Short mmCIF file of C-alpha atoms in Angstrom, two decimals:
data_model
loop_
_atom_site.label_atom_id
_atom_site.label_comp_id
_atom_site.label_asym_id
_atom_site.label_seq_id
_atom_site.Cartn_x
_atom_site.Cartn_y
_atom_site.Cartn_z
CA UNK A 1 122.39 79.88 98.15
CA UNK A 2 118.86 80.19 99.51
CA UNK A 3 117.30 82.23 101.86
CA UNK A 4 118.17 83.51 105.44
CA UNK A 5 115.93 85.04 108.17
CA UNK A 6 118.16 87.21 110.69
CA UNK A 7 116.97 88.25 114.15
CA UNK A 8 113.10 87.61 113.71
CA UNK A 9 111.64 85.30 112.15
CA UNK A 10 109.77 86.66 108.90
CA UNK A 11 111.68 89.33 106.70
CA UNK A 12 114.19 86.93 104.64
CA UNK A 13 117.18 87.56 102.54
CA UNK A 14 119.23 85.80 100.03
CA UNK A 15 122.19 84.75 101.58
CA UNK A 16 123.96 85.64 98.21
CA UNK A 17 123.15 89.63 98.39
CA UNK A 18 123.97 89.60 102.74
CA UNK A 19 127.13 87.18 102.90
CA UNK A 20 130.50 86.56 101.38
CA UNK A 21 131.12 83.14 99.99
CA UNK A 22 133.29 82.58 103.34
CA UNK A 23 129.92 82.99 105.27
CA UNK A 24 130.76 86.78 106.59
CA UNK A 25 128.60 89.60 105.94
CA UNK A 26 128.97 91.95 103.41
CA UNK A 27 129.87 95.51 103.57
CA UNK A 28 126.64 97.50 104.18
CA UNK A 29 127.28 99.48 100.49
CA UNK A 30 127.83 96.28 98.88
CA UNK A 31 124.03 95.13 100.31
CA UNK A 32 121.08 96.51 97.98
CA UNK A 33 119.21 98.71 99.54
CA UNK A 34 116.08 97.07 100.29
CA UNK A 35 118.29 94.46 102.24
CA UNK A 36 120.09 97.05 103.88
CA UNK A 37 117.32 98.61 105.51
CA UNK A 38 115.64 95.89 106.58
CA UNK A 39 119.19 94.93 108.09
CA UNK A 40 119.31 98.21 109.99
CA UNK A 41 115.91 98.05 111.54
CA UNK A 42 116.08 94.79 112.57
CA UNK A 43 118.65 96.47 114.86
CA UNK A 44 115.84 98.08 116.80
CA UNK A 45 113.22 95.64 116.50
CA UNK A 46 115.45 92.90 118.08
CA UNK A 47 114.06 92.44 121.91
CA UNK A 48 111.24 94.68 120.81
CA UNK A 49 107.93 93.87 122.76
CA UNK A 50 105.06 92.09 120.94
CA UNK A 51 102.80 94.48 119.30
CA UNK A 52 99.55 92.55 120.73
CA UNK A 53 101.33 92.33 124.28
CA UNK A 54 101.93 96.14 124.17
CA UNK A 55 98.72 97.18 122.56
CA UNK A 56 97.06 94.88 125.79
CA UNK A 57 99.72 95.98 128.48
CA UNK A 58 100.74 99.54 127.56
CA UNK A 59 104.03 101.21 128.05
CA UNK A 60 103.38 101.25 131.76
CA UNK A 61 103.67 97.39 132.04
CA UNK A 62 105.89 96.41 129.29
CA UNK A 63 107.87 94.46 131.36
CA UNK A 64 104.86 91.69 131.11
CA UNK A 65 105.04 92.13 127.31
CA UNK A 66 106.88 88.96 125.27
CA UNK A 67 109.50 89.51 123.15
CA UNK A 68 109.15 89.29 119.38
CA UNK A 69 109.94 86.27 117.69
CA UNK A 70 108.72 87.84 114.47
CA UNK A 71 108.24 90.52 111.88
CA UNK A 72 105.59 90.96 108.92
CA UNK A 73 105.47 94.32 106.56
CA UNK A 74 107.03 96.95 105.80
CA UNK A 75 110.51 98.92 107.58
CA UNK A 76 109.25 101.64 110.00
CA UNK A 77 105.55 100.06 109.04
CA UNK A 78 106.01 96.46 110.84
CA UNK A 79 104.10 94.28 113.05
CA UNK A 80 106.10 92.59 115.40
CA UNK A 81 104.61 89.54 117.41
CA UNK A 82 105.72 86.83 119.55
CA UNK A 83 103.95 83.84 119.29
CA UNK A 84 100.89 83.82 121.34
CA UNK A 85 99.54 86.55 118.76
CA UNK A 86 101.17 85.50 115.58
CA UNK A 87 98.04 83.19 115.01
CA UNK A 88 95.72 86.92 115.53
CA UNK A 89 97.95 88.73 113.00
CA UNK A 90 97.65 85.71 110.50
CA UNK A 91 94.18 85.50 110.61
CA UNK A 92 93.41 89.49 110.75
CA UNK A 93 95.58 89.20 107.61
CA UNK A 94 94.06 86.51 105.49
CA UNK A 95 90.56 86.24 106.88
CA UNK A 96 89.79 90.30 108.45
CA UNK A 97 90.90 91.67 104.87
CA UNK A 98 94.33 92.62 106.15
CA UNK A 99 96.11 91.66 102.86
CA UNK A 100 95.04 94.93 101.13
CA UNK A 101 97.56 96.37 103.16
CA UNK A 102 100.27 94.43 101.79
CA UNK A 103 103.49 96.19 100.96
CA UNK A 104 102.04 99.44 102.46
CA UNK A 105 102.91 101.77 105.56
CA UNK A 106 98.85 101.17 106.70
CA UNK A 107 99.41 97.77 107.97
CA UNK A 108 100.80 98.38 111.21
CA UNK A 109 97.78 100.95 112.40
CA UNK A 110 95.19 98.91 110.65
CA UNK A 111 96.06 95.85 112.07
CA UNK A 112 96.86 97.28 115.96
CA UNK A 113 93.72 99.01 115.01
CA UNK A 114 91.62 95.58 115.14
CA UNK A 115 93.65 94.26 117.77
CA UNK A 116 92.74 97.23 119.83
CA UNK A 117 89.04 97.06 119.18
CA UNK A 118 89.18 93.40 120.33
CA UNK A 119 89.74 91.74 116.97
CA UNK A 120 91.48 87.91 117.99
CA UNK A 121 92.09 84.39 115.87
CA UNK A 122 89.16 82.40 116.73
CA UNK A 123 90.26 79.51 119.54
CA UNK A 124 92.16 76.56 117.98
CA UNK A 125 93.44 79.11 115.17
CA UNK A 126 96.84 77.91 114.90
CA UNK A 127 99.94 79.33 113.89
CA UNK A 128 102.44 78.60 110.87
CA UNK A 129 105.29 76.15 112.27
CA UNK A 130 108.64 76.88 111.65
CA UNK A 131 112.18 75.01 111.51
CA UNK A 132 114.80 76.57 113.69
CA UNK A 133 118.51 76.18 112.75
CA UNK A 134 120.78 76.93 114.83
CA UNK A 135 121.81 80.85 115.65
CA UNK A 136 125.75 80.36 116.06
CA UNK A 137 125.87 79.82 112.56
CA UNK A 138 125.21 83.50 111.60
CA UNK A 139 128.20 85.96 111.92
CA UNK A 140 128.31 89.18 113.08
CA UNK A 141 126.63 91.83 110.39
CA UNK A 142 128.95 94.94 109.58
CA UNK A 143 128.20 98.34 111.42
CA UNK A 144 126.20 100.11 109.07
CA UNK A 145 126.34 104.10 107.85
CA UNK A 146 123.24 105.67 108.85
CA UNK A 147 123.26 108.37 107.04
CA UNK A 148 123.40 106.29 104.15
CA UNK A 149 120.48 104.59 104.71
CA UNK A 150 116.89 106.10 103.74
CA UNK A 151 115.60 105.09 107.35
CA UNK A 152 114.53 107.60 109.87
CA UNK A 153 115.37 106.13 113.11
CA UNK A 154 115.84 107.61 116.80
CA UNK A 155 119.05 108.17 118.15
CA UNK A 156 118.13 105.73 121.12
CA UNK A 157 117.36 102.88 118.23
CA UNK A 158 120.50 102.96 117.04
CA UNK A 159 122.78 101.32 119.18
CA UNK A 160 124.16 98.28 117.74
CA UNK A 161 122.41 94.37 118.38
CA UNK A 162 124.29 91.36 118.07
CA UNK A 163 122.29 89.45 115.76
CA UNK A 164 124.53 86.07 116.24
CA UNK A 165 122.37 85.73 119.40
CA UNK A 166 119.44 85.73 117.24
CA UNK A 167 116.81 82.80 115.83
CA UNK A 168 117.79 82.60 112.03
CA UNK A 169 116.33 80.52 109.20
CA UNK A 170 118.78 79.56 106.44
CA UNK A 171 118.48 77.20 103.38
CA UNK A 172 115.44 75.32 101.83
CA UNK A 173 114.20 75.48 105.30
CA UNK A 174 113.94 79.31 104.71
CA UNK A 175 112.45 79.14 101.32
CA UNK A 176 109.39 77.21 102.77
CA UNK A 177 108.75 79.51 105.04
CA UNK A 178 107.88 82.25 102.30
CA UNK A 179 106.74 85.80 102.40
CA UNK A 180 103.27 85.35 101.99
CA UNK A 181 100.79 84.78 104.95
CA UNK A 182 98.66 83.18 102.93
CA UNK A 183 100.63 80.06 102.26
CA UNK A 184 100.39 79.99 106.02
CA UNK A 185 96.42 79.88 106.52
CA UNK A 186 96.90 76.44 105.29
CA UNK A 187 98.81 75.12 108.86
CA UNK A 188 97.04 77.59 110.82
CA UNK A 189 94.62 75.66 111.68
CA UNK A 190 93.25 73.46 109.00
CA UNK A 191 91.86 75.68 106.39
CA UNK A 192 93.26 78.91 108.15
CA UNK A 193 96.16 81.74 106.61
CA UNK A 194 98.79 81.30 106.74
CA UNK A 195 101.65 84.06 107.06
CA UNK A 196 103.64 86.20 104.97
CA UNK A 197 106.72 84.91 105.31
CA UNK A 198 107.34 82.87 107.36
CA UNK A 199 106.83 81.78 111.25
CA UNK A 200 104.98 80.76 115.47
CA UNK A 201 107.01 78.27 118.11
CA UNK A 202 110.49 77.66 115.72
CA UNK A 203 111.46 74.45 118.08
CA UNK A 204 110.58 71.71 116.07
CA UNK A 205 108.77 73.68 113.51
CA UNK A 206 108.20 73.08 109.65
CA UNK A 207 108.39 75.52 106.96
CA UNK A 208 105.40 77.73 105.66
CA UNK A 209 105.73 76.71 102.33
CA UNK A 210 103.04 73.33 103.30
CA UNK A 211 100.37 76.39 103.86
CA UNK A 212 98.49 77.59 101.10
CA UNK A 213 100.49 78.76 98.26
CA UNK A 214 97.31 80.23 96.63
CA UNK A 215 97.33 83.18 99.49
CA UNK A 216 98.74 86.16 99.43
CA UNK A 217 100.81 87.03 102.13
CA UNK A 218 102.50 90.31 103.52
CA UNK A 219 106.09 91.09 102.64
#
């Protein structure tokens, strides 16, 4: 089996560890861990406004903040972006020295913390394309135990989201689109980064994978 992106583009699984071989999910203890969690926060990040959006717009006027289409980093340490700023968070990470912060906690401040100060791709800076398969495929994921998962979340994040209405990547598709933004600099633009994983507009998208592979991308 190859790879699967649930919910947001960008944090992908193998469909081996997630799903039965009749295409269901798996019970949550029967999901490693690092799976699990990612599975359990996608929960709350599903809907969740942009991260550039907010940081521009503020709590007051989230209602003119886009939806995410997107997630790079770490649980509880994410960036989540729609579109529109996918191409800033690609190029903060590969060109603004935002791949130190790979794998750590850091990257969500450091990044909002250029965004806030201003920090923006450069016009023309384009995203990573992506393929989009279609979302009925996915079934519905099993309702997890929280208290078995090392995640702190509030009470109001845990209600439970129906991922099948979700954007998923599945197959070779998925594997293209790979973890690491820098593959992506490569589509973004010409000699740009490319992303960590994986994704920008999914219609009629193509994998990250034709980005640079020589990049190093956030998980």
């Amino acid at each position: 089996m190859g790879k699967v992106s649930i919910g947001l583009r960008g944090w992908r699984f193998d469909e081996d560890e997630v799903f039965t071989e009749d295409g269901e999910f798996k019970p949550m203890d029967d999901i490693p861990t690092d799976s699990r969690k990612r599975l359990v926060r996608l929960q709350a990040l599903v809907a969740s406004p942009c991260d550039g959006c907010w940081l521009i717009h503020g709590d007051e006027n989230v209602h003119e903040c886009n939806e995410s289409e997107v997630v790079y980093g770490e649980p509880l340490g994410e960036v989540v972006l729609c579109a529109d700023h996918e191409p800033d968070f690609l190029y903060w990470f590969a060109e603004e020295d935002g791949r130190r912060y790979k794998g750590q906690q850091e990257l969500q401040d450091e990044f909002h913390e250029w965004f806030a100060d201003g920090g923006r791709a450069p016009e023309g800076y384009a995203g990573v394309e992506h393929v989009e398969t279609d979302p009925e495929d996915i079934p519905e994921p099993p309702e997890p135990d929280m208290e078995d998962l090392n995640v702190d979340m509030p009470d109001e994040e845990r209600e439970r989201i129906d991922l099948r209405d979700m954007e998923t990547t599945t197959g070779a598709d998925a594997d293209e689109q790979t973890a690491d933004p820098d593959a992506e600099s490569a589509s973004a633009g010409g000699e740009s980064a490319d992303g960590d994983g994986t994704d920008a507009d999914e219609s009629a998208e193509e994998p990250a994978d034709d980005l640079d592979l020589g990049r190093d991308y956030p998980s």
